XYZ file of C-alpha atoms in Angstrom:
127
model
C 76.785 89.903 80.481
C 79.749 90.171 77.765
C 83.247 88.257 78.479
C 86.699 89.103 77.121
C 89.539 86.891 76.958
C 91.991 87.251 79.551
C 95.547 86.323 80.155
C 96.542 82.717 81.253
C 93.769 81.222 79.264
C 91.199 82.398 81.188
C 88.008 84.575 80.629
C 87.576 88.065 82.229
C 84.747 90.426 82.603
C 85.430 93.562 80.641
C 85.716 96.890 82.782
C 82.445 98.946 82.687
C 82.843 102.440 81.047
C 83.468 104.876 83.593
C 79.867 106.469 83.336
C 78.172 103.148 83.741
C 80.295 102.245 86.848
C 79.451 105.562 88.284
C 75.744 105.127 87.634
C 75.847 101.819 89.074
C 77.908 102.804 91.970
C 75.520 105.818 92.897
C 72.712 103.034 93.055
C 74.448 101.290 95.943
C 75.972 104.189 97.722
C 79.712 103.575 96.452
C 81.567 107.039 96.157
C 82.242 108.317 92.508
C 85.990 108.117 93.142
C 85.909 104.450 94.090
C 83.465 103.715 90.857
C 86.323 105.287 88.737
C 88.987 102.451 89.940
C 89.470 99.541 87.751
C 88.708 97.073 90.431
C 85.158 98.615 91.031
C 84.642 98.879 87.144
C 84.877 95.201 87.276
C 83.141 94.462 90.608
C 80.134 96.717 89.579
C 78.855 94.031 87.180
C 77.426 92.750 90.433
C 76.516 95.973 92.420
C 75.496 94.316 95.396
C 79.041 92.476 95.593
C 80.531 95.710 94.931
C 78.860 97.363 97.647
C 79.905 94.996 100.088
C 83.305 95.201 99.052
C 83.362 98.796 99.309
C 82.056 98.718 103.044
C 84.779 96.159 103.904
C 87.649 98.488 102.408
C 86.005 101.403 104.084
C 86.125 99.500 107.394
C 89.555 98.258 106.883
C 91.305 101.123 105.048
C 89.763 104.098 106.418
C 88.192 103.511 109.787
C 90.879 100.850 110.974
C 93.123 101.523 113.731
C 96.330 100.582 111.843
C 98.714 103.466 110.997
C 98.247 104.562 107.462
C 102.151 103.885 106.771
C 102.071 100.534 108.113
C 98.771 99.530 106.417
C 100.332 100.664 103.073
C 103.640 98.654 103.566
C 101.695 95.684 104.317
C 99.332 95.758 101.321
C 102.434 96.560 99.101
C 104.101 93.504 100.593
C 101.314 91.240 99.912
C 100.951 92.886 96.285
C 104.476 92.005 95.814
C 104.560 88.618 97.368
C 101.414 87.682 95.203
C 102.677 89.270 92.014
C 99.567 91.550 92.005
C 100.680 94.117 89.538
C 97.362 96.103 89.818
C 97.428 96.276 93.812
C 101.364 97.025 93.544
C 100.813 99.991 91.426
C 97.701 101.364 92.974
C 98.962 101.283 96.283
C 102.505 102.727 95.278
C 100.570 105.803 94.842
C 98.768 105.808 97.955
C 101.706 104.912 100.021
C 103.596 107.961 98.582
C 100.444 110.146 99.320
C 100.434 109.245 103.010
C 104.079 109.783 103.411
C 105.909 106.576 102.940
C 109.477 107.347 101.444
C 109.963 105.628 98.019
C 112.827 103.720 99.542
C 110.690 102.327 102.017
C 108.188 101.301 99.012
C 110.803 99.534 97.375
C 112.141 98.067 100.706
C 108.971 95.827 100.980
C 110.361 93.609 98.268
C 113.370 92.633 100.452
C 112.110 93.817 103.883
C 114.664 91.492 105.752
C 117.549 93.717 104.469
C 116.093 97.075 103.766
C 117.638 99.224 106.387
C 114.829 101.872 106.598
C 112.487 99.561 108.687
C 112.448 99.299 112.343
C 111.585 96.291 114.620
C 107.915 96.942 114.375
C 107.928 97.450 110.575
C 109.892 93.932 110.436
C 107.371 92.369 112.741
C 104.365 93.502 110.684
C 106.135 92.565 107.452
C 107.102 89.231 108.782
C 103.296 88.584 109.692
């Protein structure tokens, strides 16, 4: 398995090309649209692990009981707090797609002072 240099002096796996990722994904039951994502183009170096992550994400994101708006605000907050650029940018688009206003997306950066959040939003973001 080839490795490529990464930032911070570390080593990173290269992304699989899209066709290879799709092939590996189909072998373990991961939908094609997921195989196209960079995270799965990395995880699919180990298809069994990628399949497990896909099942977990399916249960948490799409079958969970948390409102889509709150779910995306929480993911964005975690992404912002951790400096996870991939997570922030990927879920920015998802948040907008589920109807989160752009002001609220930006508001997670300073959720204590953002005027668009109610008590429930603040309680969830504090958690």
